[in-house]
Amino acid sequence: ARAQIGVTGLAVMGRNLARNLARNGFTVAVHNRSAGRMQSLLADHGDEGEFIGSESLADFVASLERPRKIIVMVKAGGPTDAVIDDLVPLLEEGDIVIDAGNAHFPDTRRREAALREHGLHFVGTGVSGGEEGALLGPSIMPGGSAESYTWLGPIFEKIAAQVDGVPCCTYVGADGAGHFVKMVHNGIEYADMQLIAEAYDLLKQGLGASAAEIGEIFAEWNTGDLESFLIEITAGVLAHTDPVTGGAFVDVVLDQAEQKGTGRWTVQNALDLGVPITGIAEATFARALSGSVPQRAAAAGTLPAHAGTWDVIDRDAFVEDVRRALYASKVVAYSQGFDQIAAASAEFGWDIDRGAMARIWRGGCIIRARFLNRITEAYERDAHLPLLLADEYFTQAVGDGVTAWRRIVAQAALNGVPTPAFSSSLAYYDGVRAERLPANLIQAQRDFFGAHTYRRTDREGSFHTQWTTDRAEVQE
Ligand code: 6PG
């Protein structure tokens, strides 16, 4: 038998993807640089489907039917380049190399161009859902050539998560589009996680509630608009008791958040494109602040707070305010993320369908949530929607919560509880809806010190004021 698809790199993600493919009836070629992982996969799971194991890359390539479809699941960066370099001489025109790791999309663009020179397809694909998703059905975001998707689509759509019978996989766009969208997915993941963490902190500080009590609140929230994987696991994590101390597990976890880099890439790219993704940026910086150990040591107990002591009178009303503030801030983070996708799509000519992205994020991935249906519907109403917040559904949903949101952000400030993502999202909301922003003054200042010119509200053209002489205005 010849394999329909191959996987090289059999650490947990590659291994689980290979098993998922085999369980779905595909004959899967498997290879790992050190053969032990390949052998243990066959020994432990060989009965789940058809595998063809190879110890050498050449045998692995030879075991595949053409056009060969090879998933590379190794560490992003140098290791991925090394595997590609080894593979290319063994491949033939029309073969498809798929990078399913968390590659940085400029690398994917570079690799795609290089492999195209050899007549090969290179497909950078986002895969979300962690280990369990890879095995049971991830969300899959493939880029590369449209032609490659005619081969890959039927396979990927079969192994992807399914929601209401619709696969969580679709062709995203050319070259790096798939990895780009996965990067923004991860940025949104950071924002979602930070917002949940702020909500937890507010409930803790405002109510003096225990982790278990807060877990119950999250479990309750998971039955409504906020229903999502991250809210669900948060309830589970908060309910967990540490076996060592017998106390709440979260209370013994060190408060320094780490990251592997996708959030940082999202923010770097947003700066390049000039798209304000303040929720994602604040979430990324909040992780950085938590890890700023010397700075925190110098400030803790030293910087005066002059804050009030939180005195919540109506517990239920407060919990509901936090819930509404969380939902509104979440909508802002997604609205910003979809703006970034639109900007990159225009910049790189990807023609990304934002509604389809929301659709394939409904299942399988880390940010899967009930409310993604609402996003898909918004883009179905208007594929060119300039701002997700301006869709009628979200305008109303966020508008209904805005008073609660203001109360929470104001009380957090008065009581000295940091809510960077809640507060910056509200500032974005007020900024984007403002009839007039103070950017007029920025432009005037720039013209003053650098003759950078300004435009006027009442006339077309570009103007400069001769600030150091007679302050006469000249048209440039
Ligand atoms: C996913 C996750 C996955 C991974 C993140 C973690 O979609 O399955 O996003 O890709 O868990 O990269 O990111 P950090 O280590 O940067 O938090």
Coordinates of C-alpha atoms and ligand atoms in Angstrom, one line a residue:
A1 CA 0.0 0.0 0.0
R2 CA 1.1 3.5 -0.6
A3 CA 0.5 6.3 1.9
Q4 CA -2.0 9.1 1.0
I5 CA -0.3 11.6 3.4
G6 CA 2.9 11.6 5.5
V7 CA 3.9 13.2 8.8
T8 CA 7.5 13.9 9.7
G9 CA 8.2 15.1 13.2
L10 CA 6.4 12.8 15.7
A11 CA 6.5 14.8 19.0
V12 CA 3.1 15.0 20.5
M13 CA 1.4 17.3 17.9
G14 CA 2.8 15.3 14.9
R15 CA 2.0 12.0 16.5
N16 CA -1.6 13.0 17.3
L17 CA -2.2 14.5 13.8
A18 CA -0.9 11.2 12.3
R19 CA -3.2 9.2 14.5
N20 CA -6.1 11.4 13.7
L21 CA -5.4 10.9 9.9
A22 CA -5.2 7.1 10.4
R23 CA -8.3 7.0 12.5
N24 CA -10.1 8.8 9.7
G25 CA -9.2 6.1 7.2
F26 CA -6.1 7.6 5.5
T27 CA -3.0 5.6 5.1
V28 CA -0.3 7.6 6.8
A29 CA 3.4 7.5 6.3
V30 CA 5.3 8.4 9.5
H31 CA 8.9 9.4 10.1
N32 CA 10.9 11.0 12.8
R33 CA 14.5 12.0 12.8
S34 CA 15.3 9.6 15.6
A35 CA 13.4 6.4 14.7
G36 CA 12.4 5.6 18.3
R37 CA 9.4 7.9 18.2
M38 CA 8.2 6.4 14.9
Q39 CA 8.5 2.9 16.4
S40 CA 6.7 3.8 19.6
L41 CA 3.9 5.3 17.6
L42 CA 3.5 2.1 15.6
A43 CA 3.8 0.0 18.8
D44 CA 1.3 2.0 20.9
H45 CA -1.2 3.0 18.2
G46 CA -0.5 0.9 15.1
D47 CA -3.9 -0.7 15.5
E48 CA -5.8 2.6 15.1
G49 CA -5.4 2.6 11.3
E50 CA -2.9 2.2 8.4
F51 CA 0.6 3.5 9.1
I52 CA 3.7 3.0 7.0
G53 CA 6.7 3.7 9.2
S54 CA 10.1 4.6 7.7
E55 CA 13.5 5.1 9.4
S56 CA 15.0 7.1 6.5
L57 CA 13.6 10.2 4.9
A58 CA 14.1 8.7 1.5
D59 CA 12.0 5.6 2.3
F60 CA 9.4 7.9 3.9
V61 CA 9.2 10.0 0.7
A62 CA 9.1 6.8 -1.5
S63 CA 6.2 5.4 0.5
L64 CA 3.9 8.3 -0.5
E65 CA 1.5 8.4 -3.5
R66 CA 1.9 11.4 -5.8
P67 CA 1.4 14.3 -5.5
R68 CA 3.1 13.6 -2.2
K69 CA 1.5 15.4 0.8
I70 CA 4.0 15.8 3.6
I71 CA 3.2 17.4 6.9
V72 CA 6.2 18.8 8.7
M73 CA 5.6 19.1 12.4
V74 CA 8.9 20.2 13.9
K75 CA 9.9 23.3 15.9
A76 CA 9.4 26.6 14.1
G77 CA 12.5 28.3 12.8
G78 CA 15.8 26.5 12.0
P79 CA 14.5 23.0 12.5
T80 CA 11.8 23.6 10.0
D81 CA 14.3 24.9 7.4
A82 CA 16.5 21.9 8.0
V83 CA 13.7 19.4 7.3
I84 CA 12.6 21.3 4.2
D85 CA 16.2 21.3 2.9
D86 CA 16.5 17.6 3.4
L87 CA 13.1 16.9 1.8
V88 CA 13.3 19.1 -1.4
P89 CA 15.9 17.0 -3.3
L90 CA 13.7 13.9 -2.7
L91 CA 10.5 15.5 -4.1
E92 CA 9.1 15.8 -7.6
E93 CA 7.1 18.5 -9.3
G94 CA 3.7 19.1 -7.8
D95 CA 4.5 17.6 -4.4
I96 CA 3.1 19.4 -1.4
V97 CA 5.0 20.2 1.8
I98 CA 2.8 21.3 4.7
D99 CA 4.2 23.2 7.7
A100 CA 1.7 22.7 10.4
G101 CA 3.8 24.3 13.2
N102 CA 3.4 27.8 14.6
A103 CA 5.7 29.4 12.0
H104 CA 6.1 33.1 11.6
F105 CA 4.2 34.1 8.4
P106 CA 7.2 36.0 6.8
D107 CA 9.1 32.7 7.0
T108 CA 6.2 30.9 5.4
R109 CA 6.2 33.5 2.6
R110 CA 9.9 33.0 2.0
R111 CA 9.7 29.2 2.0
E112 CA 6.7 29.2 -0.3
A113 CA 8.5 31.3 -2.8
A114 CA 11.6 29.1 -2.6
L115 CA 9.7 25.9 -3.0
R116 CA 7.6 27.3 -5.9
E117 CA 11.0 27.8 -7.7
H118 CA 11.3 24.0 -7.5
G119 CA 7.8 23.4 -8.8
L120 CA 6.7 22.4 -5.3
H121 CA 3.7 23.6 -3.2
F122 CA 4.5 24.9 0.2
V123 CA 1.5 25.1 2.5
G124 CA 1.9 27.0 5.8
T125 CA -1.1 25.9 7.8
G126 CA -2.3 27.0 11.2
V127 CA -3.4 24.1 13.5
S128 CA -5.1 25.0 16.7
G129 CA -6.5 22.9 19.5
G130 CA -3.4 21.7 21.3
E131 CA -2.7 18.0 21.7
E132 CA -6.3 17.0 22.1
G133 CA -7.4 19.0 19.1
A134 CA -4.7 17.4 16.9
L135 CA -6.0 14.0 17.9
L136 CA -9.8 14.5 18.0
G137 CA -10.3 17.4 15.5
P138 CA -8.4 20.6 15.4
S139 CA -9.2 23.9 13.6
I140 CA -7.1 24.0 10.5
M141 CA -6.1 27.1 8.6
P142 CA -4.2 26.3 5.4
G143 CA -2.5 28.8 3.2
G144 CA -0.4 28.2 0.1
S145 CA -1.7 27.8 -3.5
A146 CA -5.4 27.3 -4.2
E147 CA -4.4 24.2 -6.3
S148 CA -2.8 22.6 -3.3
Y149 CA -6.1 22.9 -1.4
T150 CA -7.9 20.8 -4.0
W151 CA -5.6 17.9 -2.8
L152 CA -5.5 18.8 0.9
G153 CA -9.1 20.1 1.4
P154 CA -10.8 16.7 1.4
I155 CA -8.2 15.3 3.9
F156 CA -8.1 18.3 6.2
E157 CA -11.8 18.8 6.3
K158 CA -12.3 15.2 7.3
I159 CA -9.9 15.3 10.2
A160 CA -10.9 18.8 11.4
A161 CA -13.4 19.5 14.2
Q162 CA -17.0 19.6 12.9
V163 CA -19.6 22.1 14.1
D164 CA -23.2 21.5 13.0
G165 CA -21.8 19.3 10.3
V166 CA -19.4 22.1 9.0
P167 CA -15.7 21.4 9.1
C168 CA -13.4 23.8 11.0
C169 CA -11.1 24.1 8.0
T170 CA -11.1 26.2 4.9
Y171 CA -8.6 27.6 2.4
V172 CA -7.4 30.9 3.9
G173 CA -5.3 32.5 1.1
A174 CA -2.0 32.4 -0.7
D175 CA 1.5 31.9 0.7
G176 CA 1.6 33.0 4.4
A177 CA -2.1 33.6 4.9
G178 CA -2.8 30.5 6.9
H179 CA 0.0 31.1 9.4
F180 CA -0.9 34.8 9.5
V181 CA -4.5 33.9 10.6
K182 CA -3.2 31.4 13.1
M183 CA -0.9 34.1 14.5
V184 CA -3.9 36.5 15.0
H185 CA -5.9 33.6 16.5
N186 CA -3.1 33.3 19.1
G187 CA -3.1 37.0 19.6
I188 CA -6.8 36.9 20.3
E189 CA -6.2 33.9 22.6
Y190 CA -3.8 36.1 24.6
A191 CA -6.5 38.8 24.8
D192 CA -9.2 36.3 25.8
M193 CA -6.9 34.8 28.5
Q194 CA -5.9 38.2 29.9
L195 CA -9.6 39.4 30.0
I196 CA -10.5 36.3 31.9
A197 CA -7.6 36.8 34.3
E198 CA -8.7 40.4 34.9
A199 CA -12.3 39.3 35.5
Y200 CA -11.0 36.7 38.0
D201 CA -8.9 39.4 39.8
L202 CA -11.9 41.8 39.9
L203 CA -14.1 39.1 41.5
K204 CA -11.3 38.2 43.9
Q205 CA -10.5 41.8 45.0
G206 CA -14.1 43.1 44.8
L207 CA -15.8 40.2 46.5
G208 CA -13.0 38.6 48.5
A209 CA -14.2 35.4 46.8
S210 CA -12.2 32.2 46.9
A211 CA -10.9 30.5 43.8
A212 CA -13.6 27.8 44.0
E213 CA -16.4 30.5 44.4
I214 CA -15.0 32.3 41.3
G215 CA -14.9 29.0 39.5
E216 CA -18.6 28.6 40.1
I217 CA -19.2 32.1 38.6
F218 CA -17.3 31.1 35.5
A219 CA -19.2 27.9 35.2
E220 CA -22.4 29.9 35.3
W221 CA -21.1 32.3 32.7
N222 CA -20.3 29.4 30.5
T223 CA -24.1 28.7 30.1
G224 CA -24.6 32.1 28.4
D225 CA -23.1 34.5 25.7
L226 CA -19.6 33.9 27.1
E227 CA -19.8 30.1 26.5
S228 CA -16.4 29.1 25.3
F229 CA -13.5 26.6 25.8
L230 CA -11.4 29.2 27.7
I231 CA -14.2 30.1 30.1
E232 CA -15.0 26.4 30.6
I233 CA -11.4 25.4 31.4
T234 CA -11.1 28.4 33.7
A235 CA -14.0 27.1 35.8
G236 CA -12.2 23.8 35.9
V237 CA -8.8 25.2 36.8
L238 CA -10.3 27.4 39.6
A239 CA -12.1 24.5 41.1
H240 CA -9.0 22.4 41.3
T241 CA -7.4 21.7 44.7
D242 CA -3.6 21.5 45.0
P243 CA -2.8 18.0 46.2
V244 CA 0.3 19.3 48.1
T245 CA -1.2 22.1 50.1
G246 CA -4.8 21.1 50.0
G247 CA -5.6 24.7 49.1
A248 CA -6.7 26.2 45.8
F249 CA -4.4 25.2 43.0
V250 CA -4.2 28.7 41.4
D251 CA -3.1 30.1 44.7
V252 CA 0.2 28.2 44.5
V253 CA 1.0 28.9 40.9
L254 CA 3.7 31.6 40.4
D255 CA 2.2 34.8 38.9
Q256 CA 4.7 35.2 36.0
A257 CA 3.2 34.4 32.6
E258 CA 5.4 33.1 29.8
Q259 CA 4.9 33.0 26.1
K260 CA 6.4 31.3 23.1
G261 CA 6.1 34.4 20.8
T262 CA 3.0 34.3 18.7
G263 CA 1.4 37.1 20.7
R264 CA 4.5 39.2 20.3
W265 CA 4.5 38.6 16.5
T266 CA 0.9 39.7 16.3
V267 CA 1.6 43.0 18.0
Q268 CA 4.8 43.6 16.0
N269 CA 2.8 43.0 12.8
A270 CA 0.0 45.3 14.0
L271 CA 2.6 48.0 14.5
D272 CA 3.9 47.5 10.9
L273 CA 0.4 47.6 9.5
G274 CA -0.7 50.5 11.8
V275 CA -3.7 48.6 13.1
P276 CA -4.6 49.4 16.8
I277 CA -5.0 46.0 18.4
T278 CA -4.8 47.4 21.9
G279 CA -6.5 44.4 23.6
I280 CA -3.9 41.9 22.3
A281 CA -1.1 44.4 22.9
E282 CA -2.1 45.0 26.5
A283 CA -2.5 41.2 27.0
T284 CA 1.0 40.7 25.6
F285 CA 2.5 43.5 27.8
A286 CA 0.6 42.2 30.8
R287 CA 2.5 38.9 30.5
A288 CA 5.7 40.9 30.2
L289 CA 4.9 43.0 33.2
S290 CA 4.2 39.9 35.3
G291 CA 7.6 38.6 34.3
S292 CA 9.4 41.9 35.1
V293 CA 10.8 40.5 38.4
P294 CA 13.3 43.2 39.4
Q295 CA 10.8 46.0 38.6
R296 CA 8.0 44.3 40.5
A297 CA 10.3 43.8 43.5
A298 CA 11.3 47.4 43.5
A299 CA 7.7 48.6 43.3
A300 CA 5.8 46.2 45.5
G301 CA 5.2 47.8 48.9
T302 CA 7.0 50.9 47.8
L303 CA 4.8 52.7 45.2
P304 CA 1.9 54.3 47.1
A305 CA -1.6 53.2 46.1
H306 CA -3.8 55.8 47.7
A307 CA -6.6 53.5 46.7
G308 CA -9.9 52.7 48.3
T309 CA -10.9 49.4 49.9
W310 CA -13.4 47.7 47.7
D311 CA -16.8 47.5 49.2
V312 CA -19.2 45.7 47.0
I313 CA -22.7 46.1 48.3
D314 CA -24.7 44.2 45.7
R315 CA -22.8 41.0 44.9
D316 CA -25.0 39.8 42.1
A317 CA -25.0 43.2 40.4
F318 CA -21.3 43.4 40.6
V319 CA -20.8 39.9 39.1
E320 CA -23.2 40.9 36.3
D321 CA -21.2 44.1 35.7
V322 CA -18.0 42.1 35.4
R323 CA -19.6 39.7 33.0
R324 CA -20.8 42.5 30.8
A325 CA -17.5 44.3 30.9
L326 CA -15.8 41.0 30.0
Y327 CA -18.1 40.4 27.0
A328 CA -17.7 44.0 25.7
S329 CA -13.9 43.9 26.0
K330 CA -13.9 40.5 24.3
V331 CA -15.9 41.9 21.4
V332 CA -13.3 44.8 21.1
A333 CA -10.4 42.3 21.0
Y334 CA -12.0 40.3 18.2
S335 CA -13.0 43.5 16.3
Q336 CA -9.4 44.6 16.4
G337 CA -8.1 41.2 15.4
F338 CA -10.4 41.0 12.4
D339 CA -9.2 44.5 11.4
Q340 CA -5.7 43.2 11.4
I341 CA -6.7 40.3 9.2
A342 CA -8.4 42.7 6.8
A343 CA -5.3 45.0 6.7
A344 CA -2.9 42.2 6.1
S345 CA -5.2 40.6 3.5
A346 CA -5.2 43.9 1.6
E347 CA -1.4 44.4 2.0
F348 CA -0.5 40.9 0.8
G349 CA -3.3 40.3 -1.6
W350 CA -4.8 37.3 0.3
D351 CA -8.5 38.1 -0.1
I352 CA -9.3 36.5 3.3
D353 CA -13.0 35.9 4.0
R354 CA -13.3 37.0 7.7
G355 CA -16.7 35.3 8.2
A356 CA -15.1 32.0 7.1
M357 CA -12.3 32.5 9.6
A358 CA -14.9 33.0 12.4
R359 CA -16.6 29.9 11.1
I360 CA -13.5 27.6 11.3
W361 CA -12.8 28.9 14.8
R362 CA -16.1 27.8 16.2
G363 CA -14.7 24.4 17.0
G364 CA -11.4 22.6 17.6
C365 CA -9.3 25.7 18.5
I366 CA -8.4 27.3 21.8
I367 CA -10.7 30.4 21.2
R368 CA -13.7 28.3 20.2
A369 CA -16.8 30.1 21.5
R370 CA -20.5 30.4 20.9
F371 CA -20.2 34.0 20.0
L372 CA -18.1 33.2 16.9
N373 CA -21.4 32.3 15.2
R374 CA -22.4 36.0 15.7
I375 CA -19.2 37.1 14.0
T376 CA -19.8 34.8 11.0
E377 CA -23.3 36.2 10.7
A378 CA -22.0 39.8 10.9
Y379 CA -19.7 39.2 7.9
E380 CA -22.5 37.4 6.1
R381 CA -24.6 40.5 6.5
D382 CA -21.7 42.6 5.1
A383 CA -18.6 40.9 3.8
H384 CA -16.9 44.4 3.8
L385 CA -17.9 45.4 7.2
P386 CA -15.4 48.1 8.2
L387 CA -15.7 47.5 11.9
L388 CA -17.1 44.4 13.7
L389 CA -18.3 46.6 16.5
A390 CA -20.5 48.5 14.0
D391 CA -22.4 45.4 13.0
E392 CA -26.0 45.8 14.4
Y393 CA -25.8 42.7 16.6
F394 CA -22.5 43.8 18.3
T395 CA -23.5 47.5 18.5
Q396 CA -26.4 46.4 20.6
A397 CA -24.7 43.8 22.6
V398 CA -21.8 46.0 23.6
G399 CA -24.1 49.1 23.9
D400 CA -26.2 47.2 26.4
G401 CA -23.1 46.5 28.6
V402 CA -21.3 49.8 28.3
T403 CA -22.6 51.4 31.5
A404 CA -21.5 48.3 33.5
W405 CA -18.2 48.4 31.6
R406 CA -17.6 52.0 32.7
R407 CA -18.5 51.2 36.3
I408 CA -16.0 48.3 36.4
V409 CA -13.1 50.2 34.8
A410 CA -13.7 53.2 37.1
Q411 CA -14.0 51.1 40.2
A412 CA -10.9 49.2 39.3
A413 CA -9.0 52.4 38.9
L414 CA -10.3 53.8 42.2
N415 CA -9.4 50.6 44.0
G416 CA -6.0 50.1 42.5
V417 CA -6.7 46.9 40.6
P418 CA -4.9 46.8 37.2
T419 CA -7.2 46.0 34.3
P420 CA -5.1 46.9 31.3
A421 CA -7.2 44.9 28.8
F422 CA -10.6 46.0 30.2
S423 CA -9.6 49.6 30.4
S424 CA -7.8 49.8 27.0
S425 CA -10.7 48.1 25.3
L426 CA -13.1 50.7 26.7
A427 CA -10.7 53.5 25.7
Y428 CA -10.6 52.0 22.2
Y429 CA -14.4 51.9 22.1
D430 CA -14.7 55.5 23.2
G431 CA -11.9 56.5 20.8
V432 CA -13.3 54.8 17.7
R433 CA -16.8 56.2 18.3
A434 CA -15.6 59.7 19.0
E435 CA -16.9 62.4 16.6
R436 CA -13.6 64.2 17.1
L437 CA -10.3 63.1 18.6
P438 CA -7.5 65.3 19.9
A439 CA -5.3 64.2 17.0
N440 CA -5.9 67.7 15.6
L441 CA -3.5 69.0 18.3
I442 CA -1.0 66.3 17.5
Q443 CA -1.0 67.5 13.9
A444 CA -0.6 71.1 14.9
Q445 CA 2.3 70.2 17.2
R446 CA 4.0 68.3 14.4
D447 CA 3.6 71.2 12.1
F448 CA 5.0 73.5 14.7
F449 CA 8.2 71.7 15.4
G450 CA 8.8 69.9 12.1
A451 CA 6.8 71.6 9.4
H452 CA 5.0 68.3 8.9
T453 CA 1.9 70.0 7.6
Y454 CA -1.7 69.4 8.4
R455 CA -5.1 69.1 6.6
R456 CA -8.0 71.3 7.4
T457 CA -11.6 70.4 8.2
D458 CA -12.9 73.1 5.8
R459 CA -10.7 72.9 2.8
E460 CA -8.9 70.3 0.7
G461 CA -5.1 70.3 0.6
S462 CA -2.1 70.3 2.8
F463 CA -1.1 73.3 4.9
H464 CA 1.8 74.7 6.9
T465 CA 1.8 77.6 9.4
Q466 CA 5.0 79.7 9.5
W467 CA 5.2 79.4 13.3
T468 CA 8.5 81.2 13.9
T469 CA 7.7 84.2 11.7
D470 CA 4.3 85.8 11.0
R471 CA 2.2 82.6 11.6
A472 CA 0.8 83.0 8.2
E473 CA -0.7 79.8 6.7
V474 CA 0.7 78.6 3.4
Q475 CA -0.8 75.9 1.2
E476 CA 1.8 73.2 0.3
Ligands
6PG1 C1 -3.4 26.6 19.8 C2 -2.4 27.3 20.8 C3 -1.0 26.7 20.6 C4 -0.1 27.0 21.8 C5 0.2 28.5 21.9 C6 0.7 28.8 23.3 O1 -4.0 27.3 19.1 O2 -3.5 25.4 19.9 O3 -2.4 28.6 20.5 O4 -0.5 27.1 19.4 O5 -0.7 26.5 23.0 O6 1.2 28.7 21.0 O7 1.2 30.1 23.2 P1 2.1 30.7 24.3 O8 3.1 29.7 24.7 O9 2.8 31.8 23.5 O10 1.2 31.2 25.4

